[in-house]
Amino acid sequence: DAKTTQPNSMESNEEEPVHLPCNHSTISGTDYIHWYRQLPSQGPEYVIHGLTSNVNNRMASLAIAEDRKSSTLILHRATLRDAAVYYCILRPAGGTSYGKLTFGQGTILTVHP
Amino acid sequence: NAGVTQTPKFRILKIGQSMTLQCTQDMNHNYMYWYRQDPGMGLKLIYYSVGAGITDKGEVPNGYNVSRSTTEDFPLRLELAAPSQTSVYFCASFPRQGHGGANVLTFGAGSRLTVL
């Protein structure tokens, strides 16, 4: 299974941009990059995903390196409600590995008022 | 839609007791998962299922059993509970192959289990 590596923790101030990195050097050509976040005492929730091109949605932006070996989740203006654990995972497009979805440690984001 | 529903939300077990964590989804998702999360740690995959009648081990399957008799339900059985199984358990579901990258995991709210 392709694995991801993220920093254990990051800190930000409220209303400042946050860039959360993820390394996935063993990514295959058809793996999607997915980001989830887990708010305190809740189950994880989907944030954003991408394959090759950068992506934007109402929650965040995803910047994917040209060689796809790393990606960055961008929160444009952090709020206190963005304090969570952020997980980057790889999701195969198909094949026998399609369903086996594993998570790493994630990055604990602390947002200071 | 209710999404993914887990019961119970909280449970305290004595060492050696057994119990079943229930998980049901109403999205007609083929894939279902059980993860555990120890304090301050990430999610570890226990078991997953790719459809009714088909299950497979994840990263930490020892001490657990699962079954998948219907598309909707994926119960997790703990036999002979041990303190090491104290954790928060999350059930999740995922659509079948296809739909490109839009398929995403939907999680339940979690079941907090303490074994004393």
mmCIF file of C-alpha atoms in Angstrom, chain B residues 4-5 15 18 25 29 32 35 37 39 45-46 49-50 56 59 62 71-72 74 80 83 87 89 98 100 102 105 113:
data_model
loop_
_atom_site.group_PDB
_atom_site.id
_atom_site.type_symbol
_atom_site.label_atom_id
_atom_site.label_comp_id
_atom_site.label_asym_id
_atom_site.label_seq_id
_atom_site.Cartn_x
_atom_site.Cartn_y
_atom_site.Cartn_z
ATOM 1 C CA VAL B 4 -23.475 5.829 8.808
ATOM 2 C CA THR B 5 -24.993 4.985 12.193
ATOM 3 C CA ILE B 15 -11.967 -7.988 30.936
ATOM 4 C CA SER B 18 -17.729 -9.971 24.686
ATOM 5 C CA GLN B 25 -25.429 2.639 6.386
ATOM 6 C CA HIS B 29 -22.304 1.644 -0.364
ATOM 7 C CA MET B 32 -17.552 -0.787 4.737
ATOM 8 C CA TYR B 35 -11.152 1.622 12.315
ATOM 9 C CA GLN B 37 -8.331 5.218 17.240
ATOM 10 C CA PRO B 39 -5.821 8.362 22.396
ATOM 11 C CA LEU B 45 -7.893 -0.263 9.940
ATOM 12 C CA ILE B 46 -9.274 -3.362 11.695
ATOM 13 C CA SER B 49 -15.680 -5.497 3.491
ATOM 14 C CA VAL B 50 -16.069 -5.082 -0.249
ATOM 15 C CA ASP B 56 -10.794 -8.919 4.727
ATOM 16 C CA GLU B 59 -3.800 -3.589 9.869
ATOM 17 C CA ASN B 62 -6.422 -9.604 16.166
ATOM 18 C CA THR B 71 -25.128 -4.421 2.221
ATOM 19 C CA GLU B 72 -26.346 -2.170 5.029
ATOM 20 C CA PHE B 74 -21.267 -4.470 9.221
ATOM 21 C CA LEU B 80 -12.679 -11.790 25.327
ATOM 22 C CA PRO B 83 -7.650 -3.436 28.209
ATOM 23 C CA SER B 87 -10.311 2.798 22.061
ATOM 24 C CA TYR B 89 -14.103 2.722 17.072
ATOM 25 C CA GLY B 98 -16.427 4.018 -10.616
ATOM 26 C CA GLY B 100 -13.757 8.664 -10.706
ATOM 27 C CA ALA B 102 -15.437 11.530 -6.275
ATOM 28 C CA LEU B 105 -15.379 7.824 2.877
ATOM 29 C CA LEU B 113 -15.191 1.503 24.390
#
